[in-house]
Short mmCIF file of C-alpha atoms in Angstrom, two decimals:
data_model
loop_
_atom_site.label_atom_id
_atom_site.label_comp_id
_atom_site.label_asym_id
_atom_site.label_seq_id
_atom_site.Cartn_x
_atom_site.Cartn_y
_atom_site.Cartn_z
CA MET A 408 35.29 178.22 -190.71
CA ARG A 409 38.01 175.32 -190.53
CA ASP A 410 37.93 174.80 -187.12
CA ILE A 411 34.54 174.64 -187.51
CA LEU A 412 34.63 171.83 -189.86
CA LEU A 413 37.38 170.16 -188.02
CA ILE A 414 35.44 169.69 -184.91
CA LEU A 415 32.18 168.80 -186.39
CA SER A 416 34.48 166.06 -187.92
CA ILE A 417 35.48 165.22 -184.60
CA CYS A 418 31.82 165.26 -182.95
CA THR A 419 30.87 162.89 -185.99
CA LEU A 420 33.75 160.43 -185.02
CA ALA A 421 33.17 160.71 -181.11
CA PHE A 422 29.52 159.88 -182.26
CA THR A 423 30.43 156.59 -184.30
CA CYS A 424 32.52 155.63 -181.80
CA GLN A 425 30.00 156.02 -178.85
CA ALA A 426 26.89 154.66 -180.80
CA GLN A 427 24.95 151.44 -179.86
CA SER A 428 25.71 148.00 -181.13
CA LEU A 429 22.91 146.32 -180.70
CA SER A 430 19.97 144.17 -183.62
CA ILE A 431 16.58 144.51 -182.34
CA ASP A 432 16.72 140.48 -182.23
CA GLU A 433 19.31 140.95 -179.41
CA LEU A 434 17.51 143.62 -177.91
CA TRP A 435 14.15 141.30 -177.58
CA ALA A 436 16.74 138.27 -176.37
CA GLN A 437 18.31 140.66 -173.87
CA CYS A 438 15.84 143.10 -172.52
CA SER A 439 14.15 140.70 -169.86
CA ASP A 440 17.15 139.91 -168.39
CA HIS A 441 18.10 143.52 -167.80
CA HIS A 442 15.18 145.44 -166.75
CA ALA A 443 14.47 145.02 -162.47
CA LEU A 444 10.82 144.61 -162.97
CA ALA A 445 10.93 141.74 -165.15
CA LYS A 446 13.87 139.94 -162.77
CA GLU A 447 10.27 141.15 -160.01
CA LYS A 448 8.01 138.97 -162.12
CA ALA A 449 9.81 136.00 -162.65
CA THR A 450 10.79 136.24 -158.87
CA ALA A 451 6.97 135.62 -158.19
CA VAL A 452 6.95 132.70 -160.72
CA LYS A 453 9.26 131.12 -158.13
CA VAL A 454 7.21 132.32 -154.84
CA GLN A 455 4.22 130.83 -156.26
CA GLN A 456 5.96 127.41 -157.39
CA GLU A 457 7.35 127.28 -153.58
CA GLN A 458 4.15 127.54 -152.33
CA LEU A 459 2.90 124.69 -154.75
CA ALA A 460 5.32 122.79 -152.83
CA ILE A 461 4.69 123.89 -149.71
CA ARG A 462 1.21 123.52 -149.88
CA ARG A 463 2.06 119.59 -151.23
CA SER A 464 4.45 119.03 -148.28
CA ALA A 465 1.44 119.84 -145.83
CA TYR A 466 -0.46 116.79 -146.22
CA LEU A 467 2.41 114.50 -145.72
CA PRO A 468 2.64 112.89 -142.10
CA VAL A 469 4.49 114.95 -139.54
CA VAL A 470 6.56 113.81 -137.06
CA TYR A 471 8.47 115.39 -134.37
CA GLY A 472 10.23 114.79 -130.81
CA ASP A 473 8.14 116.03 -127.79
CA LEU A 474 10.55 116.34 -124.43
CA ASP A 475 9.62 118.49 -121.53
CA TRP A 476 10.88 118.38 -117.98
CA GLN A 477 8.40 120.02 -115.33
CA ARG A 478 9.24 121.25 -111.48
CA ASN A 479 5.98 120.93 -109.66
CA LEU A 480 6.40 123.60 -106.48
CA ILE A 481 2.81 122.63 -105.15
CA ILE A 482 1.80 118.85 -106.03
CA PRO A 483 -1.89 118.46 -107.75
CA THR A 484 -3.90 116.97 -104.61
CA THR A 485 -7.21 115.83 -105.32
CA PRO A 486 -10.19 114.53 -102.58
CA VAL A 487 -11.37 111.45 -103.20
CA PRO A 488 -13.63 108.96 -101.14
CA ALA A 489 -11.97 107.37 -98.07
CA ILE A 490 -13.85 103.99 -99.00
CA ALA A 491 -12.29 103.78 -101.83
CA PHE A 492 -8.99 102.54 -100.31
CA ASP A 493 -10.49 101.41 -97.45
CA PRO A 494 -13.12 99.52 -97.11
CA GLY A 495 -14.04 100.27 -93.85
CA ALA A 496 -14.11 104.07 -93.93
CA PRO A 497 -17.35 106.11 -93.22
CA GLU A 498 -18.91 106.86 -96.08
CA ASP A 499 -18.36 110.65 -96.10
CA ALA A 500 -15.20 110.35 -95.19
CA VAL A 501 -12.16 112.18 -97.54
CA ILE A 502 -8.79 111.63 -98.00
CA PRO A 503 -6.22 113.77 -100.07
CA LEU A 504 -4.14 111.81 -103.13
CA LYS A 505 -1.53 113.76 -104.80
CA PHE A 506 -1.72 112.25 -108.30
CA SER A 507 2.01 113.43 -109.55
CA THR A 508 5.67 114.23 -107.95
CA LYS A 509 8.01 117.01 -107.58
CA TRP A 510 9.20 116.14 -110.63
CA ASN A 511 7.39 114.66 -114.01
CA SER A 512 8.65 114.64 -117.46
CA LYS A 513 8.05 113.30 -120.74
CA ALA A 514 9.34 111.76 -124.26
CA GLY A 515 8.87 110.51 -127.03
CA LEU A 516 7.45 110.78 -131.14
CA LYS A 517 4.39 112.25 -132.12
CA LEU A 518 2.99 111.53 -135.60
CA GLU A 519 0.09 113.69 -136.90
CA TRP A 520 -1.75 113.01 -139.82
CA THR A 521 -4.29 114.25 -141.64
CA LEU A 522 -5.20 111.31 -143.71
CA PHE A 523 -8.75 112.91 -145.55
CA ASP A 524 -9.34 117.12 -145.99
CA PRO A 525 -12.05 117.93 -148.04
CA LYS A 526 -10.08 121.36 -148.74
CA ARG A 527 -7.00 119.47 -149.80
CA LYS A 528 -7.49 119.01 -153.79
CA SER A 529 -9.08 122.54 -153.95
CA ASN A 530 -6.17 124.01 -152.09
CA LEU A 531 -3.63 122.57 -154.27
CA SER A 532 -6.02 123.56 -157.58
CA SER A 533 -5.73 127.40 -156.09
CA ASP A 534 -2.27 127.32 -155.65
CA ARG A 535 -1.41 125.86 -159.10
CA ILE A 536 -4.14 128.72 -160.50
CA ALA A 537 -2.42 131.48 -158.78
CA GLU A 538 0.92 129.62 -160.55
CA GLU A 539 0.11 129.95 -163.78
CA ARG A 540 -1.31 133.36 -163.53
CA ALA A 541 1.72 134.49 -162.40
CA VAL A 542 3.35 132.94 -164.82
CA LEU A 543 0.92 134.96 -167.27
CA GLN A 544 1.57 138.15 -165.86
CA GLU A 545 5.45 137.48 -166.13
CA GLN A 546 4.93 136.90 -169.92
CA GLU A 547 2.51 139.99 -170.42
CA TYR A 548 5.06 142.16 -168.64
CA HIS A 549 7.47 140.64 -171.25
CA GLN A 550 5.87 141.13 -174.07
CA ASP A 551 4.79 144.99 -172.90
CA LEU A 552 8.80 145.60 -172.00
CA LYS A 553 9.08 144.08 -175.38
CA SER A 554 7.13 147.09 -177.06
CA ALA A 555 8.55 149.89 -174.88
CA ALA A 556 12.26 148.59 -175.53
CA THR A 557 11.56 148.35 -179.41
CA LEU A 558 10.03 151.77 -179.58
CA ALA A 559 12.74 153.29 -177.99
CA TYR A 560 15.54 151.57 -179.91
CA ALA A 561 13.67 153.16 -183.04
CA ALA A 562 14.14 156.66 -181.04
CA VAL A 563 17.71 156.16 -180.83
CA VAL A 564 17.52 155.26 -184.49
CA LEU A 565 15.51 158.02 -185.62
CA ALA A 566 17.89 160.05 -182.97
CA THR A 567 20.62 158.92 -184.44
CA ARG A 568 19.51 160.41 -188.15
CA GLN A 569 18.22 163.45 -186.75
CA TYR A 570 21.90 164.29 -185.42
CA LYS A 571 23.38 163.15 -187.98
CA SER A 572 21.37 165.40 -190.19
CA ALA A 573 22.73 168.22 -187.50
CA ILE A 574 26.16 167.55 -187.93
CA GLU A 575 25.46 167.97 -192.00
CA ASP A 576 23.84 170.85 -191.69
CA SER A 577 26.17 172.79 -189.64
CA ILE A 578 29.22 171.55 -191.94
CA GLN A 579 27.03 172.86 -195.10
CA TYR A 580 26.49 176.14 -193.20
CA ALA A 581 30.09 176.66 -192.34
CA GLU A 582 31.00 176.51 -195.85
CA ILE A 583 28.18 178.74 -196.88
CA GLN A 584 29.53 181.39 -194.11
CA GLU A 585 32.88 180.77 -195.69
CA ILE A 586 31.56 181.44 -199.65
CA VAL A 587 29.34 184.94 -198.20
CA ALA A 588 32.36 186.18 -196.25
CA GLN A 589 34.74 185.64 -199.54
CA ARG A 590 32.19 187.25 -201.33
CA PHE A 591 30.89 189.92 -198.56
CA GLN A 592 35.09 191.06 -198.45
CA ALA A 593 35.12 190.96 -202.74
CA GLY A 594 32.54 193.55 -202.25
CA ARG A 595 29.85 191.24 -203.86
CA ALA A 596 27.88 190.37 -201.28
CA THR A 597 25.78 192.90 -198.75
CA SER A 598 26.16 192.98 -194.86
CA ASP A 599 22.68 191.98 -194.33
CA GLU A 600 23.35 188.59 -196.61
CA TYR A 601 26.52 187.99 -194.37
CA ILE A 602 24.90 188.57 -191.44
CA LEU A 603 22.03 186.07 -192.37
CA ALA A 604 24.51 183.47 -192.89
CA GLN A 605 26.40 183.89 -189.55
CA GLN A 606 22.76 183.95 -187.74
CA GLU A 607 21.91 180.64 -189.77
CA LEU A 608 25.20 179.14 -188.64
CA GLN A 609 24.39 179.40 -185.22
CA ARG A 610 20.73 178.41 -185.31
CA LYS A 611 22.46 175.20 -186.97
CA ARG A 612 24.78 174.80 -183.95
CA ILE A 613 21.76 175.33 -181.49
CA ARG A 614 20.15 172.36 -183.50
CA LEU A 615 23.40 170.18 -183.37
CA HIS A 616 23.50 170.57 -179.85
CA GLU A 617 19.89 169.68 -179.13
CA SER A 618 19.60 166.72 -181.56
CA TRP A 619 22.40 165.67 -179.41
CA THR A 620 20.89 166.05 -176.39
CA ILE A 621 18.25 164.38 -177.58
CA LEU A 622 20.19 161.22 -178.87
CA GLN A 623 21.36 160.99 -175.45
CA GLU A 624 18.60 161.42 -173.77
CA ASN A 625 16.89 158.35 -175.75
CA SER A 626 19.82 156.35 -174.97
CA LEU A 627 19.41 156.59 -171.46
CA ASP A 628 15.92 155.45 -171.75
CA LEU A 629 16.90 152.35 -174.06
CA GLY A 630 19.83 151.53 -171.47
CA GLU A 631 16.52 150.44 -169.20
CA TYR A 632 16.10 147.75 -171.38
CA VAL A 633 19.41 146.40 -172.09
CA ASP A 634 22.73 147.13 -171.05
CA LEU A 635 25.02 149.68 -173.00
CA THR A 636 28.32 149.52 -171.61
CA ASP A 637 29.68 147.71 -173.75
CA ILE A 638 27.82 147.81 -177.16
CA ARG A 639 29.34 150.17 -179.86
CA VAL A 640 26.99 149.97 -182.77
CA LEU A 641 23.63 150.17 -183.49
CA SER A 642 23.30 147.66 -186.12
CA SER A 643 19.19 147.25 -187.20
CA ASP A 644 17.81 150.07 -189.20
CA LEU A 645 14.12 150.86 -189.41
CA SER A 646 13.48 148.59 -192.33
CA GLU A 647 14.75 145.62 -190.00
CA ILE A 648 12.80 146.89 -187.42
CA ARG A 649 9.75 147.26 -189.30
CA LYS A 650 10.16 143.44 -191.09
CA LYS A 651 10.85 141.82 -187.47
CA LEU A 652 7.33 144.20 -186.53
CA GLU A 653 5.24 142.75 -189.49
CA ALA A 654 5.39 139.15 -188.36
CA TYR A 655 4.53 140.09 -184.92
CA ARG A 656 1.49 139.11 -183.39
CA PRO A 657 1.17 140.17 -179.59
CA HIS A 658 -0.95 137.85 -177.44
CA PRO A 659 -4.14 138.68 -175.49
CA PHE A 660 -3.77 137.80 -172.09
CA GLN A 661 -6.04 139.76 -170.80
CA ILE A 662 -8.07 136.99 -171.92
CA ASP A 663 -6.32 134.46 -170.73
CA LEU A 664 -6.19 136.22 -167.04
CA LEU A 665 -10.01 136.37 -166.79
CA GLN A 666 -10.70 133.09 -167.63
CA LEU A 667 -8.19 131.89 -164.96
CA ASP A 668 -10.75 133.69 -162.63
CA ILE A 669 -13.46 132.15 -164.08
CA ARG A 670 -11.64 128.69 -163.40
CA SER A 671 -10.83 130.12 -159.41
CA ALA A 672 -14.88 130.79 -159.27
CA GLU A 673 -15.53 127.52 -160.38
CA LEU A 674 -12.77 125.93 -157.74
CA ASP A 675 -14.46 128.29 -154.82
CA LEU A 676 -17.56 127.17 -155.67
CA ARG A 677 -16.74 123.28 -155.65
CA ALA A 678 -14.89 123.84 -152.22
CA LEU A 679 -17.84 125.34 -150.66
CA GLN A 680 -19.55 122.42 -151.60
CA LYS A 681 -17.07 119.76 -150.33
CA GLU A 682 -16.77 121.77 -146.92
CA VAL A 683 -19.80 119.93 -145.56
CA LEU A 684 -17.74 116.63 -146.07
CA PRO A 685 -15.84 115.17 -142.73
CA THR A 686 -12.02 115.55 -141.95
CA LEU A 687 -10.43 112.66 -140.87
CA HIS A 688 -7.50 112.73 -138.86
CA PHE A 689 -4.67 110.10 -137.35
CA ASN A 690 -2.60 110.71 -134.30
CA ALA A 691 -0.16 108.55 -132.84
CA TYR A 692 2.62 108.58 -130.19
CA PHE A 693 5.06 106.48 -128.72
CA GLY A 694 7.29 107.63 -125.57
CA ALA A 695 7.56 107.51 -121.77
CA GLN A 696 6.38 109.74 -118.78
CA PHE A 697 9.17 110.36 -115.71
CA TYR A 698 7.82 110.64 -112.21
CA SER A 699 9.97 110.93 -109.34
CA ASN A 700 10.41 113.47 -106.17
CA ASP A 701 14.01 113.34 -107.25
CA PHE A 702 15.30 114.59 -110.72
CA HIS A 703 17.20 111.61 -111.58
CA LEU A 704 16.00 110.98 -115.09
CA PHE A 705 18.39 108.28 -115.80
CA GLN A 706 16.73 105.83 -113.16
CA HIS A 707 15.01 103.75 -115.08
CA ASN A 708 12.35 102.39 -112.72
CA ASN A 709 11.15 106.25 -113.01
CA TRP A 710 10.08 106.17 -116.04
CA TYR A 711 6.96 104.53 -117.58
CA GLY A 712 5.48 103.82 -120.89
CA HIS A 713 3.45 106.37 -122.75
CA SER A 714 2.27 105.55 -126.03
CA PHE A 715 -1.22 105.65 -128.08
CA VAL A 716 -2.78 105.79 -131.58
CA ASN A 717 -6.13 108.04 -132.04
CA LEU A 718 -7.95 108.30 -135.20
CA GLY A 719 -10.66 111.49 -135.55
CA VAL A 720 -13.48 112.73 -137.44
CA ARG A 721 -14.50 116.05 -137.16
CA VAL A 722 -18.07 116.67 -139.25
CA PRO A 723 -18.55 120.10 -139.97
CA ILE A 724 -22.47 120.31 -138.95
CA SER A 725 -22.95 124.01 -138.66
CA ALA A 726 -21.59 124.01 -142.63
CA TYR A 727 -25.35 122.28 -143.44
CA PHE A 728 -27.19 125.93 -142.98
CA THR A 729 -24.64 128.36 -143.16
CA GLN A 730 -23.34 127.73 -146.78
CA SER A 731 -26.34 129.00 -148.36
CA ALA A 732 -25.25 132.67 -148.29
CA SER A 733 -21.46 131.74 -149.39
CA ARG A 734 -22.72 129.74 -152.47
CA LYS A 735 -24.66 131.64 -154.16
CA LYS A 736 -21.72 134.81 -153.67
CA ALA A 737 -19.60 132.05 -155.49
CA ALA A 738 -21.73 131.60 -158.15
CA LEU A 739 -22.31 135.28 -158.81
CA GLN A 740 -18.55 135.97 -158.55
CA GLN A 741 -18.53 133.21 -161.40
CA GLU A 742 -21.28 135.22 -163.43
CA ILE A 743 -19.29 138.62 -163.51
CA TYR A 744 -16.15 136.74 -164.16
CA THR A 745 -17.90 135.31 -167.08
CA HIS A 746 -19.39 138.60 -168.42
CA ARG A 747 -16.03 140.31 -168.18
CA LEU A 748 -14.66 138.04 -170.50
CA GLU A 749 -17.06 138.40 -172.90
CA HIS A 750 -16.62 141.92 -173.04
CA GLN A 751 -12.87 141.88 -173.08
CA GLN A 752 -13.47 139.33 -175.91
CA TYR A 753 -15.42 141.80 -177.63
CA LEU A 754 -13.05 144.72 -177.17
CA GLU A 755 -10.11 142.40 -178.33
CA LYS A 756 -11.88 142.00 -181.62
CA SER A 757 -12.85 145.66 -181.61
CA ASP A 758 -8.99 146.64 -181.08
CA GLU A 759 -7.64 144.54 -183.80
CA GLN A 760 -9.98 146.18 -186.21
CA LYS A 761 -9.27 149.69 -184.62
CA LYS A 762 -5.01 148.95 -185.13
CA GLN A 763 -5.63 147.46 -188.42
CA LEU A 764 -7.02 150.90 -189.31
CA ARG A 765 -4.52 152.70 -187.74
CA ILE A 766 -1.91 150.64 -189.11
CA ALA A 767 -3.05 151.57 -192.73
CA GLN A 768 -3.86 155.12 -191.79
CA ALA A 769 0.20 155.53 -190.48
CA GLU A 770 1.00 153.61 -193.82
CA ALA A 771 -0.56 155.99 -196.01
CA ALA A 772 1.02 159.05 -193.74
CA LEU A 773 4.07 157.61 -193.97
CA SER A 774 4.21 157.04 -197.54
CA SER A 775 3.05 160.96 -198.37
CA ARG A 776 5.55 162.05 -195.84
CA GLU A 777 8.11 160.28 -197.84
CA LYS A 778 7.05 161.75 -201.27
CA ILE A 779 7.06 165.38 -199.72
CA GLU A 780 10.30 164.69 -198.48
CA GLN A 781 11.73 163.99 -201.66
CA LEU A 782 9.79 166.77 -203.02
CA ALA A 783 10.99 169.35 -201.33
CA GLU A 784 14.88 167.98 -201.13
CA GLN A 785 14.51 168.31 -205.51
CA LYS A 786 13.77 172.04 -204.59
CA LYS A 787 16.45 172.76 -202.11
CA THR A 788 18.90 170.62 -204.38
CA GLN A 789 17.36 173.36 -207.20
CA LYS A 790 17.86 176.11 -204.77
CA TRP A 791 21.11 175.23 -204.04
CA ALA A 792 22.80 175.33 -207.52
CA ALA A 793 21.22 178.58 -208.04
CA TYR A 794 22.55 180.35 -205.16
CA GLN A 795 25.76 178.90 -206.39
CA SER A 796 25.63 180.38 -209.57
CA GLY A 797 24.94 183.76 -207.95
CA ARG A 798 21.01 183.53 -209.18
CA LEU A 799 19.17 183.40 -205.99
CA LEU A 800 19.20 185.07 -203.07
CA LEU A 801 20.44 183.22 -199.33
CA SER A 802 17.26 184.20 -197.75
CA ASP A 803 15.66 182.01 -200.37
CA TYR A 804 17.61 178.76 -200.11
CA HIS A 805 17.20 179.42 -196.47
CA LEU A 806 13.37 179.21 -196.96
CA ALA A 807 13.56 175.67 -199.04
CA HIS A 808 16.48 174.43 -196.99
CA SER A 809 13.85 174.50 -193.81
CA GLU A 810 11.31 173.23 -195.47
CA HIS A 811 12.78 170.46 -196.41
CA LEU A 812 14.15 169.72 -192.96
CA SER A 813 10.00 170.06 -191.80
CA ALA A 814 8.95 167.68 -194.11
CA GLN A 815 12.48 165.14 -193.04
CA GLN A 816 10.79 165.69 -189.25
CA GLU A 817 7.63 164.66 -190.33
CA VAL A 818 8.73 162.20 -192.20
CA TRP A 819 11.21 160.63 -189.17
CA GLN A 820 8.04 160.78 -186.92
CA ALA A 821 5.10 159.24 -189.55
CA GLN A 822 7.76 156.12 -189.05
CA TYR A 823 8.08 156.23 -185.13
CA ASP A 824 3.95 156.48 -185.59
CA TRP A 825 4.06 153.71 -187.43
CA LEU A 826 5.99 151.59 -185.27
CA ALA A 827 3.89 152.65 -182.61
CA ALA A 828 1.06 151.48 -184.43
CA LEU A 829 2.60 148.16 -185.25
CA LEU A 830 3.05 147.25 -181.44
CA ALA A 831 0.01 148.80 -180.30
CA THR A 832 -2.08 145.92 -178.05
CA GLY A 833 -5.72 148.07 -177.86
CA GLU A 834 -6.86 150.59 -175.89
#
C-alpha cells in the first residue's frame, strides 16, 4: 500500500507541474491572437480596407504609355474618285489610294479621367459599409470566442478539482484497504469486508484515470484559444471568474449588423436614383505616329505629331424608363430589413429577460447544491469517525462517501451552468 501512496503522490506532483498558469484576464487578452479563425476575421477587415483604398484610387486620373509597331502585310487601299486629284479626269473614273505604309507605329502618353460618375459616392459608401460590417463581424466573433474560451477555462478549473478529489479518494481508500487488511489478518474483519475494500480501491483507480482523461481533454480544448506551451499554473479560481463575469455584458451585434443592412438598402435606392445622371469623361493623348515603307524608327522625318483632348458625356436614356421596378425592389428590401430589426430588438429584450431568469435559477440551484454537499460531507465525516472506532460497517461508509461524491459533482456542474448562463447571449 505504501507503493500506491507513493504513486499517487508522484501523480499529484506531476499534475502540479503540468497545470496551466493563466489568469482569466490573460486568457481574454490572448485568445483572439491565438485562434486561427480570429486571425481570418482580422484579415477580412484588412481586405475590406484595401478594397476601399482601391475604390478611392479608381477615380484618380489614369496615365499610361502607349507604344506599338505594326507591319502591314497588305497595304490598306481605298478607291476614290479620280476627279478629286485630277480635275480633268472623267467623272466615273476612280483611282486606288493607299492610306498607309508597310510600317507604321505609334508612341505617346494617354490620360483617362472620369470627371463625374453618379455611382462614385454610392460605391465609396458601399465599400465603407462593407468595412464596418467586417469590423462588426470580427468584434462579434471575438465576443463569442471570449465566451467559449472562458467556459473552456472554467472546465479546466472544475476538472482540476475533480482530479484532485480523485487523488484524495484514492489515497484515502488505499489507507482504508491497509486498515481492513490488518483487521482481516487479526481476525477482526470478514472476508467480504476485505474484498469490498479492494473493490472500492479499484473503482477509485478507475475514477482517477477517468478524471485525468477529462482534465487532459479539457486542457486540449483550452489550447484551442491560447498557447499552453509555456504555461505552468492556472491562477484564476471560480470565484475570480464569477466576479469577472458579473460585470460582463455581451454586445448585441446582430442589431448593429441589421442597421448596416438598412443603410445598405437606403444606399442602393439612392444609387438607383442617381443612375439617370450623365457621366462625364475627359481623355487626352500626346504623342506621334510613324509611317514608312522602311523600318527606320529613328528617322525623325517619318514621325508625325498626333495629340488630342476629348470631353465626352454619356447619358443613360433608357434608365429613365427601366428603373421603376428596381427602385420598388430596393424600397421593399429596405422595408424587410426594418421589420427584421424590429423583431431582433424584441428578441434581444426577451432574451435578456430569459437570461436573467436562467441566472437566478442557476444561482438558486447552486446555493442548494452547495448546502446539500455540505450536509453530505458532514454525514461522511461522521460515518468515517464511526468506522474508525469500529461502530460502523465499511459498506455504510461507502454509501455515505458515494452520496458526498455525487453531491460534489452536482455542485461542480451547477457552477459550470451558472457561468454558462452568465455568458449566454440569447437563443
